Short mmCIF file of C-alpha atoms in Angstrom, two decimals:
data_model
loop_
_atom_site.label_atom_id
_atom_site.label_comp_id
_atom_site.label_asym_id
_atom_site.label_seq_id
_atom_site.Cartn_x
_atom_site.Cartn_y
_atom_site.Cartn_z
CA MET J 1 0.00 0.00 0.00
CA LYS J 2 1.19 3.50 -0.84
CA LEU J 3 1.63 6.05 1.92
CA LYS J 4 -0.78 8.47 0.30
CA GLN J 5 -3.45 5.81 -0.04
CA LEU J 6 -2.99 4.74 3.60
CA GLU J 7 -3.30 8.33 4.80
CA SER J 8 -6.45 8.99 2.81
CA MET J 9 -8.13 5.79 4.04
CA LEU J 10 -7.35 6.71 7.64
CA GLY J 11 -8.77 10.16 6.97
CA GLU J 12 -12.19 8.57 6.45
CA LEU J 13 -12.34 7.22 9.99
CA GLN J 14 -14.81 8.53 12.50
CA GLN J 15 -13.24 10.27 15.51
CA PHE J 16 -14.34 10.89 19.11
CA SER J 17 -17.80 12.42 19.20
CA ASN J 18 -17.58 13.22 22.89
CA PRO J 19 -13.94 13.18 23.95
CA LYS J 20 -13.17 12.63 27.64
CA VAL J 21 -10.59 15.02 28.96
CA GLU J 22 -9.60 12.84 31.91
CA LEU J 23 -8.47 10.15 29.47
CA GLU J 24 -6.69 12.70 27.27
CA GLN J 25 -8.62 11.53 24.26
CA TYR J 26 -7.02 13.23 21.30
CA PRO J 27 -7.41 11.60 17.92
CA THR J 28 -4.28 10.39 16.17
CA GLY J 29 -4.40 12.20 12.85
CA PRO J 30 -4.12 10.29 9.58
CA HIS J 31 -0.86 12.07 8.74
CA ILE J 32 0.97 10.85 11.85
CA ALA J 33 -0.70 7.44 11.98
CA SER J 34 0.14 6.62 8.37
CA ARG J 35 3.79 7.62 8.76
CA MET J 36 4.17 5.73 11.99
CA LEU J 37 2.97 2.43 10.56
CA TYR J 38 4.65 3.01 7.22
CA ALA J 39 8.02 3.45 8.93
CA ALA J 40 7.40 0.45 11.19
CA GLU J 41 6.76 -1.77 8.19
CA ASN J 42 9.11 -0.45 5.55
CA SER J 43 12.14 0.38 7.69
CA PHE J 44 11.90 -2.38 10.28
CA GLY J 45 9.52 -5.08 9.09
CA ASP J 46 7.56 -4.90 12.35
CA VAL J 47 4.02 -5.06 10.94
CA SER J 48 3.19 -7.43 8.09
CA ASN J 49 2.46 -10.99 9.21
CA LYS J 50 2.85 -9.90 12.84
CA VAL J 51 0.59 -9.66 15.85
CA VAL J 52 0.21 -5.96 16.57
CA ALA J 53 -1.45 -4.43 19.64
CA ASP J 54 -2.75 -0.85 19.73
CA PHE J 55 -2.60 0.38 23.35
CA GLY J 56 -5.20 3.00 24.23
CA CYS J 57 -6.60 2.56 20.76
CA GLY J 58 -9.33 5.19 21.06
CA CYS J 59 -11.14 5.22 17.74
CA GLY J 60 -8.71 2.67 16.40
CA THR J 61 -6.68 4.69 13.88
CA LEU J 62 -3.30 3.09 14.56
CA GLY J 63 -4.75 -0.42 14.71
CA ALA J 64 -6.53 0.16 11.41
CA ALA J 65 -3.28 1.44 9.92
CA ALA J 66 -1.48 -1.70 11.13
CA SER J 67 -4.14 -3.90 9.62
CA LEU J 68 -3.96 -2.03 6.29
CA MET J 69 -0.18 -2.50 6.33
CA GLY J 70 -0.64 -6.26 6.51
CA ALA J 71 -0.60 -7.18 10.21
CA GLU J 72 -1.90 -10.72 10.62
CA GLN J 73 -3.79 -10.02 13.84
CA VAL J 74 -4.46 -6.65 15.44
CA ILE J 75 -5.64 -6.17 19.02
CA GLY J 76 -7.03 -2.79 20.06
CA ILE J 77 -7.17 -2.15 23.80
CA ASP J 78 -8.92 0.76 25.46
CA ILE J 79 -10.49 1.57 28.82
CA ASP J 80 -13.45 3.43 27.29
CA SER J 81 -16.41 1.53 25.87
CA GLN J 82 -17.60 4.42 23.68
CA SER J 83 -14.21 4.59 21.99
CA LEU J 84 -14.25 0.86 21.39
CA GLU J 85 -17.68 1.13 19.82
CA ILE J 86 -16.43 3.75 17.36
CA ALA J 87 -13.29 1.71 16.74
CA SER J 88 -15.38 -1.38 15.89
CA LEU J 89 -17.50 0.63 13.46
CA ASN J 90 -14.38 2.09 11.88
CA ALA J 91 -12.93 -1.38 11.43
CA GLU J 92 -16.18 -2.56 9.88
CA ASP J 93 -16.29 0.38 7.49
CA LEU J 94 -12.83 -0.45 6.17
CA GLU J 95 -13.65 -4.19 6.23
CA LEU J 96 -10.80 -4.80 8.64
CA ASP J 97 -10.82 -7.64 11.08
CA ILE J 98 -9.63 -6.30 14.44
CA ASN J 99 -9.83 -7.78 17.96
CA PHE J 100 -10.84 -5.47 20.78
CA ILE J 101 -10.43 -5.72 24.54
CA GLN J 102 -11.75 -3.29 27.14
CA CYS J 103 -9.09 -2.96 29.79
CA ASP J 104 -7.05 -0.47 31.78
CA ILE J 105 -3.54 -0.77 30.34
CA ARG J 106 -2.11 -0.53 33.87
CA ASN J 107 -3.93 -3.71 34.89
CA LEU J 108 -3.41 -5.73 31.75
CA VAL J 109 -2.20 -9.25 32.45
CA TRP J 110 -0.93 -11.20 29.49
CA ARG J 111 -0.06 -14.87 29.61
CA GLY J 112 2.85 -14.95 27.22
CA PRO J 113 4.85 -13.22 24.52
CA ILE J 114 2.33 -13.39 21.71
CA VAL J 115 2.31 -9.74 20.67
CA ASP J 116 5.19 -8.83 18.35
CA THR J 117 4.69 -5.10 18.09
CA VAL J 118 2.88 -2.49 20.17
CA VAL J 119 1.83 0.78 18.54
CA MET J 120 0.38 3.57 20.62
CA ASN J 121 -0.43 7.21 20.98
CA PRO J 122 -0.52 7.26 24.78
CA PRO J 123 -1.95 10.03 26.93
CA PHE J 124 0.88 12.53 27.27
CA GLY J 125 0.43 12.65 31.01
CA THR J 126 -0.65 16.28 31.11
CA ARG J 127 -3.89 15.50 32.97
CA ARG J 128 -2.68 12.54 35.03
CA LYS J 129 1.02 12.65 35.62
CA GLY J 130 2.88 9.51 34.60
CA ALA J 131 0.12 8.15 32.37
CA ASP J 132 2.51 8.09 29.40
CA MET J 133 5.09 6.13 31.39
CA ASP J 134 2.48 3.59 32.55
CA PHE J 135 1.74 2.86 28.90
CA LEU J 136 5.39 2.58 27.95
CA SER J 137 6.19 0.29 30.83
CA ALA J 138 3.30 -2.03 29.97
CA ALA J 139 4.14 -2.01 26.27
CA LEU J 140 7.76 -2.94 26.86
CA LYS J 141 6.66 -5.89 28.96
CA ILE J 142 4.35 -7.25 26.32
CA ALA J 143 5.99 -6.54 22.97
CA PHE J 144 8.34 -9.23 21.70
CA GLN J 145 9.87 -7.19 18.92
CA ALA J 146 9.23 -3.46 19.07
CA VAL J 147 7.19 -0.62 20.55
CA TYR J 148 6.25 2.47 18.53
CA SER J 149 5.02 5.40 20.54
CA LEU J 150 4.52 9.16 20.51
CA HIS J 151 5.81 11.35 23.32
CA LYS J 152 6.17 15.08 23.72
CA THR J 153 9.55 16.27 22.47
CA SER J 154 9.97 18.24 25.69
CA THR J 155 10.14 14.93 27.61
CA ARG J 156 12.75 13.29 25.33
CA GLU J 157 15.50 12.80 27.91
CA HIS J 158 13.08 11.55 30.52
CA VAL J 159 11.49 9.04 28.14
CA LYS J 160 14.88 7.70 27.08
CA LYS J 161 16.11 7.29 30.64
CA ALA J 162 12.91 5.62 31.82
CA ALA J 163 12.82 3.20 28.88
CA LEU J 164 16.44 2.10 29.13
CA ARG J 165 16.94 2.20 32.87
CA ASP J 166 13.53 1.45 34.38
CA PHE J 167 11.63 -0.57 31.78
CA GLY J 168 14.48 -2.71 30.45
CA ALA J 169 14.42 -1.56 26.83
CA SER J 170 17.51 -2.56 24.89
CA SER J 171 17.24 0.41 22.58
CA ALA J 172 15.30 3.67 22.40
CA GLU J 173 15.47 5.68 19.23
CA VAL J 174 13.69 8.82 18.05
CA LEU J 175 12.74 8.16 14.42
CA CYS J 176 11.46 11.65 13.75
CA GLU J 177 9.98 14.76 15.28
CA LEU J 178 6.44 15.57 14.27
CA ARG J 179 3.94 18.33 14.80
CA PHE J 180 0.85 17.02 16.50
CA ASP J 181 -2.12 19.25 15.70
CA VAL J 182 -4.39 19.32 18.70
CA PRO J 183 -7.68 20.72 17.50
CA GLN J 184 -9.80 22.73 19.89
CA LEU J 185 -11.64 19.80 21.41
CA TYR J 186 -12.00 20.98 24.95
CA LYS J 187 -13.24 24.19 26.52
CA PHE J 188 -9.96 24.84 28.31
CA HIS J 189 -8.17 25.15 24.98
CA LYS J 190 -7.78 28.87 24.38
CA LYS J 191 -6.47 28.76 20.83
CA ARG J 192 -8.31 27.15 17.97
CA GLU J 193 -5.53 24.77 17.18
CA VAL J 194 -2.29 24.11 18.99
CA ASP J 195 0.79 22.50 17.57
CA VAL J 196 2.66 20.24 19.94
CA ALA J 197 6.08 18.89 19.05
CA VAL J 198 6.11 15.12 19.48
CA ASP J 199 8.72 12.45 18.90
CA LEU J 200 8.02 9.20 17.15
CA TRP J 201 9.96 6.57 19.06
CA ARG J 202 10.94 3.00 18.36
CA PHE J 203 11.87 0.95 21.41
CA ALA J 204 13.18 -2.57 21.38
CA PRO J 205 12.39 -4.73 24.41
CA LYS J 206 15.04 -6.47 26.45
CA THR J 207 16.21 -9.73 24.97
CA ASN J 208 15.10 -9.23 21.41
CA GLN J 209 16.37 -6.45 19.21
CA GLY J 210 13.82 -7.38 16.60
CA ASN J 211 14.71 -7.66 12.97
CA SER J 212 15.92 -4.15 12.53
CA THR J 213 17.91 -3.58 9.41
CA MET H 1 -13.59 -12.50 20.87
CA ARG H 2 -11.46 -15.11 19.19
CA LEU H 3 -9.83 -17.99 21.03
CA PHE H 4 -6.57 -16.39 19.91
CA THR H 5 -7.35 -13.55 22.34
CA HIS H 6 -8.61 -15.97 24.98
CA ASN H 7 -5.26 -17.77 24.86
CA MET H 8 -3.44 -14.64 26.02
CA LEU H 9 -5.83 -13.12 28.51
CA SER H 10 -5.44 -13.80 32.19
CA SER H 11 -7.52 -12.74 35.17
CA ASN H 12 -5.98 -9.58 36.58
CA ILE H 13 -7.66 -9.40 39.96
CA LYS H 14 -5.67 -8.52 43.06
CA GLY H 15 -4.43 -11.61 44.87
CA VAL H 16 -5.10 -14.09 42.07
CA ALA H 17 -2.02 -16.27 41.58
CA ASN H 18 -3.06 -18.23 38.55
CA GLY H 19 -5.63 -16.44 36.45
CA PHE H 20 -5.19 -18.51 33.31
CA PRO H 21 -7.07 -19.89 31.49
CA LEU H 22 -10.31 -18.00 31.95
CA ARG H 23 -13.37 -20.22 31.80
CA ILE H 24 -15.79 -19.42 29.02
CA GLU H 25 -19.54 -19.03 29.42
CA VAL H 26 -21.27 -19.11 26.08
CA GLU H 27 -24.41 -17.24 25.14
CA GLN H 28 -23.72 -16.77 21.46
CA VAL H 29 -20.96 -18.03 19.18
CA LEU H 30 -20.37 -16.66 15.69
CA GLU H 31 -18.26 -18.15 12.95
CA LYS H 32 -16.46 -15.77 10.59
CA GLN H 33 -14.30 -17.03 7.78
CA VAL H 34 -10.77 -15.66 7.59
CA ASP H 35 -7.90 -16.32 5.20
CA PHE H 36 -5.87 -19.41 5.95
CA ASN H 37 -2.23 -18.57 6.65
CA PRO H 38 -0.21 -21.70 7.53
CA ASP H 39 3.01 -19.77 8.23
CA PHE H 40 1.31 -17.58 10.79
CA LEU H 41 -0.11 -20.66 12.54
CA LYS H 42 3.30 -22.35 12.57
CA ASN H 43 4.93 -19.31 14.13
CA LEU H 44 2.24 -18.94 16.72
CA PHE H 45 1.98 -22.58 17.71
CA PRO H 46 4.93 -22.70 20.17
CA LYS H 47 3.60 -19.58 21.93
CA LEU H 48 0.15 -21.01 22.61
CA GLU H 49 -1.21 -23.02 25.49
CA TRP H 50 -2.62 -25.91 23.52
CA LYS H 51 -4.74 -27.42 26.28
CA ALA H 52 -6.46 -24.09 26.92
CA LEU H 53 -7.29 -23.83 23.22
CA VAL H 54 -8.69 -27.36 23.05
CA ASP H 55 -10.89 -26.84 26.11
CA ALA H 56 -12.07 -23.42 24.97
CA ALA H 57 -12.93 -24.70 21.49
CA ARG H 58 -14.92 -27.55 23.01
CA THR H 59 -16.86 -25.11 25.19
CA MET H 60 -17.67 -23.21 22.03
CA GLY H 61 -19.01 -26.39 20.43
CA TYR H 62 -15.98 -27.41 18.34
CA ALA H 63 -14.47 -30.73 19.43
CA GLU H 64 -12.24 -31.55 16.45
CA LEU H 65 -8.88 -30.60 17.97
CA PRO H 66 -6.61 -33.37 19.29
CA GLU H 67 -6.01 -33.32 23.07
CA GLU H 68 -2.29 -33.06 22.50
CA ALA H 69 -0.32 -31.55 19.68
CA ASP H 70 3.34 -31.26 18.76
CA SER H 71 5.21 -29.35 16.09
CA LEU H 72 5.35 -32.39 13.77
CA MET H 73 1.60 -32.13 13.32
CA LEU H 74 2.07 -28.71 11.73
CA GLU H 75 3.06 -30.54 8.56
CA SER H 76 -0.49 -31.79 8.13
CA GLU H 77 -2.83 -29.46 6.33
CA GLU H 78 -5.83 -31.17 7.87
CA PHE H 79 -4.51 -30.38 11.34
CA LEU H 80 -3.68 -26.79 10.39
CA ARG H 81 -7.19 -26.23 9.03
CA LYS H 82 -8.74 -27.33 12.32
CA PHE H 83 -6.25 -25.29 14.32
CA HIS H 84 -7.03 -22.27 12.12
CA HIS H 85 -10.77 -22.69 12.55
CA ALA H 86 -10.61 -23.00 16.34
CA LEU H 87 -8.12 -20.20 16.87
CA LEU H 88 -9.36 -17.57 14.43
CA GLU H 89 -12.83 -18.33 13.10
CA LEU H 90 -14.82 -19.03 16.27
CA HIS H 91 -15.96 -15.86 18.01
CA LEU H 92 -17.54 -15.55 21.42
CA GLU H 93 -20.02 -12.81 20.56
CA GLU H 94 -21.98 -12.81 23.83
CA GLY H 95 -21.11 -14.49 27.10
CA ALA H 96 -18.50 -14.17 29.82
CA LEU H 97 -14.98 -15.03 30.85
CA VAL H 98 -14.73 -16.41 34.37
CA CYS H 99 -11.70 -16.09 36.64
CA PRO H 100 -10.60 -19.65 37.50
CA GLU H 101 -9.74 -18.72 41.09
CA THR H 102 -12.41 -16.30 42.22
CA GLY H 103 -15.29 -17.04 39.85
CA ARG H 104 -15.53 -13.33 39.02
CA LYS H 105 -17.19 -12.85 35.65
CA PHE H 106 -15.86 -10.58 32.93
CA PRO H 107 -18.71 -9.95 30.49
CA VAL H 108 -18.26 -10.28 26.73
CA ASN H 109 -20.66 -8.08 24.73
CA LYS H 110 -20.64 -7.60 20.98
CA GLY H 111 -17.47 -9.68 20.92
CA ILE H 112 -15.53 -7.38 23.26
CA PRO H 113 -14.39 -8.74 26.63
CA ASN H 114 -14.62 -6.21 29.44
CA MET H 115 -11.61 -6.75 31.71
CA LEU H 116 -12.11 -3.58 33.76
CA LEU H 117 -11.67 -4.08 37.48
CA HIS H 118 -13.60 -2.64 40.40
CA GLU H 119 -11.56 -0.39 42.64
CA ASP H 120 -11.05 -3.02 45.34
CA GLU H 121 -9.83 -5.57 42.79
CA VAL H 122 -6.96 -3.49 41.43
CA PRO H 123 -3.59 -4.90 42.45
CA ASP H 124 -1.35 -2.58 44.47
CA LEU H 125 1.50 -2.83 42.02
CA ALA H 126 -0.29 -2.44 38.73
CA CYS H 127 1.21 -4.48 35.90
CA ASN H 128 3.73 -6.29 38.05
CA GLN H 129 1.64 -8.99 39.61
CA VAL H 130 1.07 -12.46 38.29
CA LEU H 131 3.72 -12.39 35.64
CA CYS H 132 3.57 -15.75 34.01
CA PRO H 133 6.69 -17.92 33.84
CA THR H 134 7.28 -17.23 30.15
CA ILE H 135 7.38 -13.52 30.72
CA CYS H 136 9.61 -13.84 33.77
CA GLU H 137 11.96 -16.03 31.86
CA ARG H 138 12.26 -13.52 29.12
CA TYR H 139 12.42 -10.31 31.02
CA GLY H 140 13.95 -11.49 34.25
CA LYS H 141 12.31 -10.57 37.49
CA VAL H 142 10.48 -7.29 37.25
CA ASP H 143 10.68 -5.20 40.36
#
């Protein structure tokens, strides 16, 4: 699939109708989502024929992108039932076959190393401090091959230290810096649209560097 | 919910030592055809708990899987077809997953299992409890 085609398909997806601020529900835009999964597949081979989990999937954009890029099984996990409902409809609309689980990422218990790759756009931890790190810690425990995640550029050093020192990652690499357009979703947003600088990271878990090139 | 998902999920309630496998209560099972991919099945096979898959499939009304399986059987297309059907084509659409230790039910509606915990069920050290042996082996002891 071409990048342009992927981006335009993701652009069709329905987004949060009633976003919940306490969960930091911001949609992952088609621009970022398509590039994230495109890089994961074409530079690292972490998507096609793999089991991919989308942590905090929201309306399911990243999971849908993974599925479109050829993931064999995709699992979307979110705490919010309304998001999961939209995500299921989105999957249906694109005729994608995605598994969903309603769960708090912090309490997720997995039996074994079945998931190859975790993709996520975690809460940035601006409403509940540490939320982003809870996601990263859980993802690095579950992924066998790689974790792709977005974090604010302003937290780059902190993310790197936590991943390598606290969560046992064997590598932590910023693939690129992106502008995350946060549309005016919530009343407390003063400007119409705010640009936040975010890093797209690739982490490799402990004993498996994955098949990086 | 596919049995693929069931084979990974474990009860996550505070104090539960062995939350796998979750028992299945069936209200409605759907069958959805998916593409047969033998290589995917072969890769996945060593990571699965076979017995849990056999028992779960039987609960869902499919009793064609052998009680025991080894990697040599992956050469047989007939075996792979059955494995494929049980793992990926059977869906628990409505029903529940039941914690094997406490009997606590996790409802499954519209094919989505709800693993959310009540406040008093959340483990003190989120994420670090009940790490199964395979994970411990791989990651070492997580503090």
